[in-house]
Amino acid sequence: MTTTFPRSSPSALGIDASGIDALVRALEAAPGVEPHGLMVLRHGQVAAEGWWTPYSADRPHLLYSLSKSFTAAAVGIASREGIVDLDSTVVSHFPELDAEVTDARSRSMTLRNILAMSSGHREETLDRARAIDPTDIVRGFLLLPPDEDPGTVFAYNQPCTYTLAEIVRRASGTSLVAYLRPRLFDPLGIEQVSWKQDEHGKELGFSGCYATTESIAKLGQLYLQRGVWDGERILDEDWVEAATRTQVANPGEENPDWSQGYGYQFWMARHGFRGDGAYGQFCVVLPEHDVVVAMTGQSTDMQAVLDAVWEHLLPAIDRDGPADTVDLSALALRPVPGGRLGLEARGTYARASRSGVPGLESVVLEQDGERWVVTLHQDGSAVRAVVGEDEWAVDGSTAAGAATDDDGRVLVAVRFVDTPHLLWVRLDAGDRTFAARWATEPLHDTVATLHRPTAD
């Protein structure tokens, strides 16, 4: 059983190493882009890999909507096992709702429709579904009549994927992670996976999966290999073919790589296809080049990330270069700039009116021996993080740094390193107040829950 990819070099795999170096430099320089992890595979081998300190190869990262592609794999496996029929109607899997769901379009919606985000709704339905039924997303979704016939329009729609996850749970009689463990994760050697659950103990499906960069690469490689891994068929070839071609057009999407069509929880792109998640989680598959690119990050300009791949990596494939390899072992995110902390910074800080993080009530900065420690109090919960100076101090699920500005205020940065997110806190020792802001705002977490759940 293959649990890790063979390591090679760019030149041995027919890639000009300077192209990978240029890609890394472009990612680091682009406004709105912050890379955390990168793997480039060709012919099933690692051409290059690197993680920006304080992120690391062995740490799972919140994937946000890249989770959808793992959920889709569960549907593909369930279809292969014959426990779900892709042409069955969605409502047929929820017989308790049969009498309530009377709209003809809702009743005709199939699994293929919701796999392709073509439920017939013109817009995202999550908030409206929750308004109809705050405790049952599927019921709220099915009671919200589609605007058009299913299969005719695209709308990125979280309840589509949540419903797919629930169908797999019902058909298999177990959780999504437990179903995937012997069927996908173990065969591919994916060890560390956990998934955020809702109030009913069910995986979100559309988000909330935590996995390593290499796990992302393995999912991409499985699809590149048409569903076969080490001679074992995991996904049917016709499933892979359907999942990775356009099932519904989406020309109305703003960015060019989001308007090339949508498959089964995969985006078509100007080159190949991909799964992706908010703030720069990517699984890019380029079948014509036998290449997979896996990335994690905290990026607000996701199109810029793909533009960099197309501009720098693509031309380097099948191109000779002067260097055999590229050294990505010393990548790092810049520590918090400024001076050392003084003893006057110690103490408890109250929320200033301009603080932009609701519920963050107080911040305590103190010394614990020779270490600085910050404690964040939000909505009755506390998160404690060791703070580094001129470095990131990694402590469990946080990596924090601090420095003193020229104006005497202290700037503290807390990275929640299981996720893309960074919290900036500015402490004013003069009036003992703080102001805080997110670099990127969490989509379904608070300070206290910004860490991966207990693994399966």
PDB file of C-alpha atoms in Angstrom, residues 15-295:
ATOM      1  CA  ILE A  15       9.799  20.464 -15.092  1.00  0.00           C
ATOM      2  CA  ASP A  16      12.127  23.445 -15.221  1.00  0.00           C
ATOM      3  CA  ALA A  17      12.902  24.143 -11.552  1.00  0.00           C
ATOM      4  CA  SER A  18      13.059  27.881 -12.229  1.00  0.00           C
ATOM      5  CA  GLY A  19       9.342  27.809 -13.014  1.00  0.00           C
ATOM      6  CA  ILE A  20       8.542  26.462  -9.554  1.00  0.00           C
ATOM      7  CA  ASP A  21      10.845  29.025  -7.985  1.00  0.00           C
ATOM      8  CA  ALA A  22       9.078  31.767  -9.962  1.00  0.00           C
ATOM      9  CA  LEU A  23       5.694  30.440  -8.833  1.00  0.00           C
ATOM     10  CA  VAL A  24       6.733  30.611  -5.182  1.00  0.00           C
ATOM     11  CA  ARG A  25       8.085  34.129  -5.553  1.00  0.00           C
ATOM     12  CA  ALA A  26       4.908  35.223  -7.345  1.00  0.00           C
ATOM     13  CA  LEU A  27       2.711  33.804  -4.578  1.00  0.00           C
ATOM     14  CA  GLU A  28       4.772  35.572  -1.934  1.00  0.00           C
ATOM     15  CA  ALA A  29       4.650  38.884  -3.796  1.00  0.00           C
ATOM     16  CA  ALA A  30       1.007  38.986  -4.880  1.00  0.00           C
ATOM     17  CA  PRO A  31      -1.307  41.292  -2.896  1.00  0.00           C
ATOM     18  CA  GLY A  32      -4.112  39.337  -1.301  1.00  0.00           C
ATOM     19  CA  VAL A  33      -2.175  36.042  -1.414  1.00  0.00           C
ATOM     20  CA  GLU A  34      -0.608  34.293   1.570  1.00  0.00           C
ATOM     21  CA  PRO A  35       0.607  30.736   0.865  1.00  0.00           C
ATOM     22  CA  HIS A  36       0.781  28.157   3.640  1.00  0.00           C
ATOM     23  CA  GLY A  37       1.608  24.922   1.824  1.00  0.00           C
ATOM     24  CA  LEU A  38       2.469  23.789  -1.711  1.00  0.00           C
ATOM     25  CA  MET A  39       3.001  20.421  -3.389  1.00  0.00           C
ATOM     26  CA  VAL A  40       3.641  19.885  -7.094  1.00  0.00           C
ATOM     27  CA  LEU A  41       3.298  16.332  -8.394  1.00  0.00           C
ATOM     28  CA  ARG A  42       4.066  14.898 -11.798  1.00  0.00           C
ATOM     29  CA  HIS A  43       3.740  11.279 -12.875  1.00  0.00           C
ATOM     30  CA  GLY A  44       2.689  10.451  -9.300  1.00  0.00           C
ATOM     31  CA  GLN A  45       5.907  11.780  -7.774  1.00  0.00           C
ATOM     32  CA  VAL A  46       6.688  14.930  -5.803  1.00  0.00           C
ATOM     33  CA  ALA A  47       8.567  17.432  -7.914  1.00  0.00           C
ATOM     34  CA  ALA A  48       8.595  20.093  -5.192  1.00  0.00           C
ATOM     35  CA  GLU A  49       7.016  20.772  -1.813  1.00  0.00           C
ATOM     36  CA  GLY A  50       7.234  23.425   0.846  1.00  0.00           C
ATOM     37  CA  TRP A  51       5.420  24.934   3.820  1.00  0.00           C
ATOM     38  CA  TRP A  52       5.685  28.460   5.120  1.00  0.00           C
ATOM     39  CA  THR A  53       6.621  28.501   8.826  1.00  0.00           C
ATOM     40  CA  PRO A  54       4.669  28.285  11.141  1.00  0.00           C
ATOM     41  CA  TYR A  55       2.686  25.884   8.899  1.00  0.00           C
ATOM     42  CA  SER A  56       4.068  22.396   8.377  1.00  0.00           C
ATOM     43  CA  ALA A  57       3.658  19.266   6.304  1.00  0.00           C
ATOM     44  CA  ASP A  58       2.180  17.180   9.103  1.00  0.00           C
ATOM     45  CA  ARG A  59      -0.488  19.662  10.211  1.00  0.00           C
ATOM     46  CA  PRO A  60      -4.014  19.283   8.791  1.00  0.00           C
ATOM     47  CA  HIS A  61      -5.492  22.524   7.487  1.00  0.00           C
ATOM     48  CA  LEU A  62      -9.137  23.612   7.276  1.00  0.00           C
ATOM     49  CA  LEU A  63     -10.161  23.107   3.646  1.00  0.00           C
ATOM     50  CA  TYR A  64     -13.442  25.028   3.608  1.00  0.00           C
ATOM     51  CA  SER A  65     -15.253  24.219   0.332  1.00  0.00           C
ATOM     52  CA  LEU A  66     -12.514  21.893  -0.891  1.00  0.00           C
ATOM     53  CA  SER A  67     -14.311  19.587   1.561  1.00  0.00           C
ATOM     54  CA  LYS A  68     -17.016  19.285  -1.124  1.00  0.00           C
ATOM     55  CA  SER A  69     -14.715  17.245  -3.361  1.00  0.00           C
ATOM     56  CA  PHE A  70     -14.168  14.714  -0.550  1.00  0.00           C
ATOM     57  CA  THR A  71     -17.935  14.531   0.011  1.00  0.00           C
ATOM     58  CA  ALA A  72     -18.422  13.922  -3.700  1.00  0.00           C
ATOM     59  CA  ALA A  73     -15.924  11.056  -3.550  1.00  0.00           C
ATOM     60  CA  ALA A  74     -18.116   9.468  -0.872  1.00  0.00           C
ATOM     61  CA  VAL A  75     -21.088   9.715  -3.237  1.00  0.00           C
ATOM     62  CA  GLY A  76     -19.045   8.182  -6.051  1.00  0.00           C
ATOM     63  CA  ILE A  77     -17.988   5.276  -3.846  1.00  0.00           C
ATOM     64  CA  ALA A  78     -21.555   4.770  -2.611  1.00  0.00           C
ATOM     65  CA  SER A  79     -22.715   4.686  -6.221  1.00  0.00           C
ATOM     66  CA  ARG A  80     -20.044   2.109  -7.059  1.00  0.00           C
ATOM     67  CA  GLU A  81     -21.225  -0.020  -4.119  1.00  0.00           C
ATOM     68  CA  GLY A  82     -24.813   0.254  -5.300  1.00  0.00           C
ATOM     69  CA  ILE A  83     -26.188   1.839  -2.130  1.00  0.00           C
ATOM     70  CA  VAL A  84     -27.168   5.079  -3.893  1.00  0.00           C
ATOM     71  CA  ASP A  85     -28.541   5.701  -7.390  1.00  0.00           C
ATOM     72  CA  LEU A  86     -27.348   8.938  -8.954  1.00  0.00           C
ATOM     73  CA  ASP A  87     -30.551   9.161 -10.981  1.00  0.00           C
ATOM     74  CA  SER A  88     -32.824   8.777  -7.961  1.00  0.00           C
ATOM     75  CA  THR A  89     -34.716  11.796  -6.731  1.00  0.00           C
ATOM     76  CA  VAL A  90     -33.419  13.574  -3.664  1.00  0.00           C
ATOM     77  CA  VAL A  91     -36.778  13.435  -1.907  1.00  0.00           C
ATOM     78  CA  SER A  92     -36.873   9.638  -2.253  1.00  0.00           C
ATOM     79  CA  HIS A  93     -34.045   9.477   0.298  1.00  0.00           C
ATOM     80  CA  PHE A  94     -36.139  11.396   2.835  1.00  0.00           C
ATOM     81  CA  PRO A  95     -39.464   9.545   2.962  1.00  0.00           C
ATOM     82  CA  GLU A  96     -40.485  11.433   6.102  1.00  0.00           C
ATOM     83  CA  LEU A  97     -40.673  14.575   3.952  1.00  0.00           C
ATOM     84  CA  ASP A  98     -42.606  13.045   1.064  1.00  0.00           C
ATOM     85  CA  ALA A  99     -45.962  14.511   2.068  1.00  0.00           C
ATOM     86  CA  GLU A 100     -44.508  17.961   2.738  1.00  0.00           C
ATOM     87  CA  VAL A 101     -42.464  18.408  -0.432  1.00  0.00           C
ATOM     88  CA  THR A 102     -45.140  19.128  -2.993  1.00  0.00           C
ATOM     89  CA  ASP A 103     -43.390  21.428  -5.470  1.00  0.00           C
ATOM     90  CA  ALA A 104     -42.913  19.564  -8.756  1.00  0.00           C
ATOM     91  CA  ARG A 105     -39.400  20.905  -9.313  1.00  0.00           C
ATOM     92  CA  SER A 106     -38.293  19.976  -5.809  1.00  0.00           C
ATOM     93  CA  ARG A 107     -39.699  16.483  -6.263  1.00  0.00           C
ATOM     94  CA  SER A 108     -37.897  15.998  -9.597  1.00  0.00           C
ATOM     95  CA  MET A 109     -34.464  17.041  -8.313  1.00  0.00           C
ATOM     96  CA  THR A 110     -31.950  14.174  -8.608  1.00  0.00           C
ATOM     97  CA  LEU A 111     -28.610  13.393  -7.010  1.00  0.00           C
ATOM     98  CA  ARG A 112     -26.903  14.321 -10.278  1.00  0.00           C
ATOM     99  CA  ASN A 113     -28.536  17.751 -10.090  1.00  0.00           C
ATOM    100  CA  ILE A 114     -27.281  18.532  -6.611  1.00  0.00           C
ATOM    101  CA  LEU A 115     -23.848  17.068  -7.362  1.00  0.00           C
ATOM    102  CA  ALA A 116     -23.582  19.649 -10.148  1.00  0.00           C
ATOM    103  CA  MET A 117     -24.969  22.571  -8.109  1.00  0.00           C
ATOM    104  CA  SER A 118     -27.897  22.654 -10.518  1.00  0.00           C
ATOM    105  CA  SER A 119     -30.812  22.217  -8.120  1.00  0.00           C
ATOM    106  CA  GLY A 120     -32.751  24.835 -10.067  1.00  0.00           C
ATOM    107  CA  HIS A 121     -32.247  27.589  -7.511  1.00  0.00           C
ATOM    108  CA  ARG A 122     -30.724  30.762  -8.926  1.00  0.00           C
ATOM    109  CA  GLU A 123     -28.887  31.694  -5.729  1.00  0.00           C
ATOM    110  CA  GLU A 124     -27.340  30.214  -2.610  1.00  0.00           C
ATOM    111  CA  THR A 125     -30.071  28.768  -0.373  1.00  0.00           C
ATOM    112  CA  LEU A 126     -28.308  28.162   2.959  1.00  0.00           C
ATOM    113  CA  ASP A 127     -29.747  31.111   4.876  1.00  0.00           C
ATOM    114  CA  ARG A 128     -33.210  30.643   3.389  1.00  0.00           C
ATOM    115  CA  ALA A 129     -33.183  26.918   4.151  1.00  0.00           C
ATOM    116  CA  ARG A 130     -32.203  27.649   7.748  1.00  0.00           C
ATOM    117  CA  ALA A 131     -34.952  30.265   7.987  1.00  0.00           C
ATOM    118  CA  ILE A 132     -37.520  27.638   6.941  1.00  0.00           C
ATOM    119  CA  ASP A 133     -36.138  25.055   9.367  1.00  0.00           C
ATOM    120  CA  PRO A 134     -33.331  26.144  11.717  1.00  0.00           C
ATOM    121  CA  THR A 135     -32.715  22.554  12.849  1.00  0.00           C
ATOM    122  CA  ASP A 136     -32.892  20.614   9.547  1.00  0.00           C
ATOM    123  CA  ILE A 137     -31.056  22.031   6.526  1.00  0.00           C
ATOM    124  CA  VAL A 138     -32.303  19.277   4.213  1.00  0.00           C
ATOM    125  CA  ARG A 139     -35.949  19.919   5.079  1.00  0.00           C
ATOM    126  CA  GLY A 140     -35.519  23.665   4.630  1.00  0.00           C
ATOM    127  CA  PHE A 141     -33.768  23.103   1.298  1.00  0.00           C
ATOM    128  CA  LEU A 142     -36.438  20.757  -0.071  1.00  0.00           C
ATOM    129  CA  LEU A 143     -39.251  23.063   1.049  1.00  0.00           C
ATOM    130  CA  LEU A 144     -37.711  25.967  -0.871  1.00  0.00           C
ATOM    131  CA  PRO A 145     -39.061  25.646  -4.444  1.00  0.00           C
ATOM    132  CA  PRO A 146     -36.432  25.945  -7.205  1.00  0.00           C
ATOM    133  CA  ASP A 147     -36.671  28.941  -9.528  1.00  0.00           C
ATOM    134  CA  GLU A 148     -36.027  26.855 -12.648  1.00  0.00           C
ATOM    135  CA  ASP A 149     -36.108  23.207 -13.659  1.00  0.00           C
ATOM    136  CA  PRO A 150     -33.330  21.232 -11.956  1.00  0.00           C
ATOM    137  CA  GLY A 151     -30.323  20.752 -14.198  1.00  0.00           C
ATOM    138  CA  THR A 152     -30.788  24.004 -16.128  1.00  0.00           C
ATOM    139  CA  VAL A 153     -29.034  26.665 -14.020  1.00  0.00           C
ATOM    140  CA  PHE A 154     -25.936  26.825 -11.819  1.00  0.00           C
ATOM    141  CA  ALA A 155     -25.876  28.305  -8.329  1.00  0.00           C
ATOM    142  CA  TYR A 156     -23.176  27.565  -5.777  1.00  0.00           C
ATOM    143  CA  ASN A 157     -25.336  26.137  -3.041  1.00  0.00           C
ATOM    144  CA  GLN A 158     -24.172  24.703   0.305  1.00  0.00           C
ATOM    145  CA  PRO A 159     -27.353  22.678   1.052  1.00  0.00           C
ATOM    146  CA  CYS A 160     -26.759  20.658  -2.132  1.00  0.00           C
ATOM    147  CA  THR A 161     -23.575  19.241  -0.620  1.00  0.00           C
ATOM    148  CA  TYR A 162     -24.965  18.936   2.910  1.00  0.00           C
ATOM    149  CA  THR A 163     -27.832  16.880   1.450  1.00  0.00           C
ATOM    150  CA  LEU A 164     -25.370  14.621  -0.401  1.00  0.00           C
ATOM    151  CA  ALA A 165     -23.514  13.986   2.850  1.00  0.00           C
ATOM    152  CA  GLU A 166     -26.767  13.135   4.613  1.00  0.00           C
ATOM    153  CA  ILE A 167     -27.768  10.743   1.836  1.00  0.00           C
ATOM    154  CA  VAL A 168     -24.445   8.888   2.200  1.00  0.00           C
ATOM    155  CA  ARG A 169     -24.888   8.766   5.983  1.00  0.00           C
ATOM    156  CA  ARG A 170     -28.378   7.310   5.619  1.00  0.00           C
ATOM    157  CA  ALA A 171     -27.437   4.802   2.936  1.00  0.00           C
ATOM    158  CA  SER A 172     -24.348   3.583   4.792  1.00  0.00           C
ATOM    159  CA  GLY A 173     -25.682   3.781   8.333  1.00  0.00           C
ATOM    160  CA  THR A 174     -22.581   5.554   9.573  1.00  0.00           C
ATOM    161  CA  SER A 175     -20.847   8.933   9.558  1.00  0.00           C
ATOM    162  CA  LEU A 176     -19.226  10.387   6.458  1.00  0.00           C
ATOM    163  CA  VAL A 177     -15.723  10.045   7.901  1.00  0.00           C
ATOM    164  CA  ALA A 178     -16.348   6.483   9.109  1.00  0.00           C
ATOM    165  CA  TYR A 179     -17.683   5.555   5.669  1.00  0.00           C
ATOM    166  CA  LEU A 180     -14.650   7.037   3.900  1.00  0.00           C
ATOM    167  CA  ARG A 181     -12.043   5.634   6.299  1.00  0.00           C
ATOM    168  CA  PRO A 182     -11.766   2.076   4.845  1.00  0.00           C
ATOM    169  CA  ARG A 183     -12.874   3.039   1.332  1.00  0.00           C
ATOM    170  CA  LEU A 184     -10.815   6.152   0.585  1.00  0.00           C
ATOM    171  CA  PHE A 185      -8.601   7.339   3.422  1.00  0.00           C
ATOM    172  CA  ASP A 186      -6.919   4.039   4.306  1.00  0.00           C
ATOM    173  CA  PRO A 187      -6.262   2.912   0.707  1.00  0.00           C
ATOM    174  CA  LEU A 188      -4.693   6.303  -0.076  1.00  0.00           C
ATOM    175  CA  GLY A 189      -2.716   6.404   3.172  1.00  0.00           C
ATOM    176  CA  ILE A 190      -4.579   9.471   4.450  1.00  0.00           C
ATOM    177  CA  GLU A 191      -4.246   9.284   8.220  1.00  0.00           C
ATOM    178  CA  GLN A 192      -5.123  12.648   9.747  1.00  0.00           C
ATOM    179  CA  VAL A 193      -8.642  13.675   8.788  1.00  0.00           C
ATOM    180  CA  SER A 194     -11.260  15.319  10.931  1.00  0.00           C
ATOM    181  CA  TRP A 195     -14.502  17.050  10.020  1.00  0.00           C
ATOM    182  CA  LYS A 196     -16.448  19.812  11.736  1.00  0.00           C
ATOM    183  CA  GLN A 197     -19.935  18.675  12.754  1.00  0.00           C
ATOM    184  CA  ASP A 198     -23.182  20.565  13.163  1.00  0.00           C
ATOM    185  CA  GLU A 199     -25.315  20.609  16.299  1.00  0.00           C
ATOM    186  CA  HIS A 200     -26.664  17.162  15.401  1.00  0.00           C
ATOM    187  CA  GLY A 201     -23.203  15.595  15.237  1.00  0.00           C
ATOM    188  CA  LYS A 202     -23.234  15.415  11.416  1.00  0.00           C
ATOM    189  CA  GLU A 203     -20.359  16.501   9.201  1.00  0.00           C
ATOM    190  CA  LEU A 204     -21.129  19.704   7.309  1.00  0.00           C
ATOM    191  CA  GLY A 205     -20.163  18.089   4.019  1.00  0.00           C
ATOM    192  CA  PHE A 206     -19.894  21.424   2.206  1.00  0.00           C
ATOM    193  CA  SER A 207     -17.104  22.621   4.523  1.00  0.00           C
ATOM    194  CA  GLY A 208     -15.257  21.759   7.711  1.00  0.00           C
ATOM    195  CA  CYS A 209     -12.869  19.026   6.542  1.00  0.00           C
ATOM    196  CA  TYR A 210      -9.319  19.248   7.928  1.00  0.00           C
ATOM    197  CA  ALA A 211      -6.584  17.446   5.980  1.00  0.00           C
ATOM    198  CA  THR A 212      -2.908  17.826   5.133  1.00  0.00           C
ATOM    199  CA  THR A 213      -1.565  19.247   1.893  1.00  0.00           C
ATOM    200  CA  GLU A 214      -0.475  15.751   0.887  1.00  0.00           C
ATOM    201  CA  SER A 215      -4.006  14.440   1.469  1.00  0.00           C
ATOM    202  CA  ILE A 216      -5.271  17.063  -0.959  1.00  0.00           C
ATOM    203  CA  ALA A 217      -2.659  15.925  -3.465  1.00  0.00           C
ATOM    204  CA  LYS A 218      -3.731  12.315  -3.035  1.00  0.00           C
ATOM    205  CA  LEU A 219      -7.338  13.108  -3.848  1.00  0.00           C
ATOM    206  CA  GLY A 220      -6.196  14.915  -6.978  1.00  0.00           C
ATOM    207  CA  GLN A 221      -3.913  12.045  -7.973  1.00  0.00           C
ATOM    208  CA  LEU A 222      -6.764   9.553  -7.545  1.00  0.00           C
ATOM    209  CA  TYR A 223      -8.869  11.501 -10.038  1.00  0.00           C
ATOM    210  CA  LEU A 224      -5.883  11.930 -12.342  1.00  0.00           C
ATOM    211  CA  GLN A 225      -5.502   8.122 -12.298  1.00  0.00           C
ATOM    212  CA  ARG A 226      -9.156   7.766 -13.274  1.00  0.00           C
ATOM    213  CA  GLY A 227     -10.196   6.353  -9.901  1.00  0.00           C
ATOM    214  CA  VAL A 228      -7.484   3.672  -9.504  1.00  0.00           C
ATOM    215  CA  TRP A 229      -4.913   3.584  -6.672  1.00  0.00           C
ATOM    216  CA  ASP A 230      -2.153   0.974  -6.497  1.00  0.00           C
ATOM    217  CA  GLY A 231      -4.128  -1.270  -8.823  1.00  0.00           C
ATOM    218  CA  GLU A 232      -7.300  -1.020  -6.753  1.00  0.00           C
ATOM    219  CA  ARG A 233     -10.329   0.715  -8.234  1.00  0.00           C
ATOM    220  CA  ILE A 234     -11.725   3.221  -5.740  1.00  0.00           C
ATOM    221  CA  LEU A 235     -14.020   5.195  -8.066  1.00  0.00           C
ATOM    222  CA  ASP A 236     -15.657   4.026 -11.277  1.00  0.00           C
ATOM    223  CA  GLU A 237     -14.102   5.479 -14.396  1.00  0.00           C
ATOM    224  CA  ASP A 238     -17.451   6.772 -15.644  1.00  0.00           C
ATOM    225  CA  TRP A 239     -17.878   8.585 -12.303  1.00  0.00           C
ATOM    226  CA  VAL A 240     -14.485  10.287 -12.732  1.00  0.00           C
ATOM    227  CA  GLU A 241     -15.357  11.190 -16.308  1.00  0.00           C
ATOM    228  CA  ALA A 242     -18.670  12.739 -15.258  1.00  0.00           C
ATOM    229  CA  ALA A 243     -17.290  14.462 -12.174  1.00  0.00           C
ATOM    230  CA  THR A 244     -14.496  16.184 -14.080  1.00  0.00           C
ATOM    231  CA  ARG A 245     -16.381  17.503 -17.096  1.00  0.00           C
ATOM    232  CA  THR A 246     -18.901  20.317 -17.357  1.00  0.00           C
ATOM    233  CA  GLN A 247     -22.330  19.244 -16.142  1.00  0.00           C
ATOM    234  CA  VAL A 248     -23.770  22.747 -16.052  1.00  0.00           C
ATOM    235  CA  ALA A 249     -22.551  26.001 -17.567  1.00  0.00           C
ATOM    236  CA  ASN A 250     -21.744  28.939 -15.271  1.00  0.00           C
ATOM    237  CA  PRO A 251     -20.770  31.844 -17.548  1.00  0.00           C
ATOM    238  CA  GLY A 252     -22.084  34.384 -15.050  1.00  0.00           C
ATOM    239  CA  GLU A 253     -19.235  33.808 -12.590  1.00  0.00           C
ATOM    240  CA  GLU A 254     -16.958  36.844 -12.352  1.00  0.00           C
ATOM    241  CA  ASN A 255     -13.451  35.329 -12.472  1.00  0.00           C
ATOM    242  CA  PRO A 256     -12.255  33.455 -15.571  1.00  0.00           C
ATOM    243  CA  ASP A 257     -11.343  30.255 -13.748  1.00  0.00           C
ATOM    244  CA  TRP A 258     -14.762  30.160 -12.097  1.00  0.00           C
ATOM    245  CA  SER A 259     -16.752  30.487 -15.320  1.00  0.00           C
ATOM    246  CA  GLN A 260     -15.551  27.417 -17.240  1.00  0.00           C
ATOM    247  CA  GLY A 261     -18.331  25.064 -16.104  1.00  0.00           C
ATOM    248  CA  TYR A 262     -18.976  22.872 -13.069  1.00  0.00           C
ATOM    249  CA  GLY A 263     -18.811  19.093 -12.671  1.00  0.00           C
ATOM    250  CA  TYR A 264     -19.601  16.996  -9.606  1.00  0.00           C
ATOM    251  CA  GLN A 265     -18.271  19.248  -6.821  1.00  0.00           C
ATOM    252  CA  PHE A 266     -15.323  20.181  -9.038  1.00  0.00           C
ATOM    253  CA  TRP A 267     -14.772  23.419 -10.946  1.00  0.00           C
ATOM    254  CA  MET A 268     -13.644  23.287 -14.540  1.00  0.00           C
ATOM    255  CA  ALA A 269     -10.808  25.752 -15.228  1.00  0.00           C
ATOM    256  CA  ARG A 270      -8.904  27.305 -18.097  1.00  0.00           C
ATOM    257  CA  HIS A 271      -6.529  24.403 -17.575  1.00  0.00           C
ATOM    258  CA  GLY A 272      -7.746  21.076 -16.170  1.00  0.00           C
ATOM    259  CA  PHE A 273     -10.146  20.991 -13.243  1.00  0.00           C
ATOM    260  CA  ARG A 274      -9.970  21.630  -9.520  1.00  0.00           C
ATOM    261  CA  GLY A 275     -11.548  21.542  -6.109  1.00  0.00           C
ATOM    262  CA  ASP A 276     -11.118  24.681  -4.056  1.00  0.00           C
ATOM    263  CA  GLY A 277     -12.036  26.280  -0.762  1.00  0.00           C
ATOM    264  CA  ALA A 278     -12.270  29.765   0.677  1.00  0.00           C
ATOM    265  CA  TYR A 279      -9.043  31.669   1.276  1.00  0.00           C
ATOM    266  CA  GLY A 280      -6.917  29.629  -1.093  1.00  0.00           C
ATOM    267  CA  GLN A 281      -7.301  25.889  -0.546  1.00  0.00           C
ATOM    268  CA  PHE A 282      -6.681  24.223  -3.916  1.00  0.00           C
ATOM    269  CA  CYS A 283      -6.530  20.801  -5.551  1.00  0.00           C
ATOM    270  CA  VAL A 284      -5.609  21.536  -9.173  1.00  0.00           C
ATOM    271  CA  VAL A 285      -5.487  18.617 -11.609  1.00  0.00           C
ATOM    272  CA  LEU A 286      -3.930  18.994 -15.068  1.00  0.00           C
ATOM    273  CA  PRO A 287      -4.549  15.695 -16.894  1.00  0.00           C
ATOM    274  CA  GLU A 288      -2.891  16.885 -20.105  1.00  0.00           C
ATOM    275  CA  HIS A 289       0.377  17.323 -18.198  1.00  0.00           C
ATOM    276  CA  ASP A 290      -0.012  14.501 -15.631  1.00  0.00           C
ATOM    277  CA  VAL A 291       0.330  17.148 -12.899  1.00  0.00           C
ATOM    278  CA  VAL A 292      -1.387  17.782  -9.557  1.00  0.00           C
ATOM    279  CA  VAL A 293      -0.891  20.979  -7.563  1.00  0.00           C
ATOM    280  CA  ALA A 294      -2.084  21.067  -3.931  1.00  0.00           C
ATOM    281  CA  MET A 295      -2.093  24.338  -1.993  1.00  0.00           C
TER     282      MET A 295
END
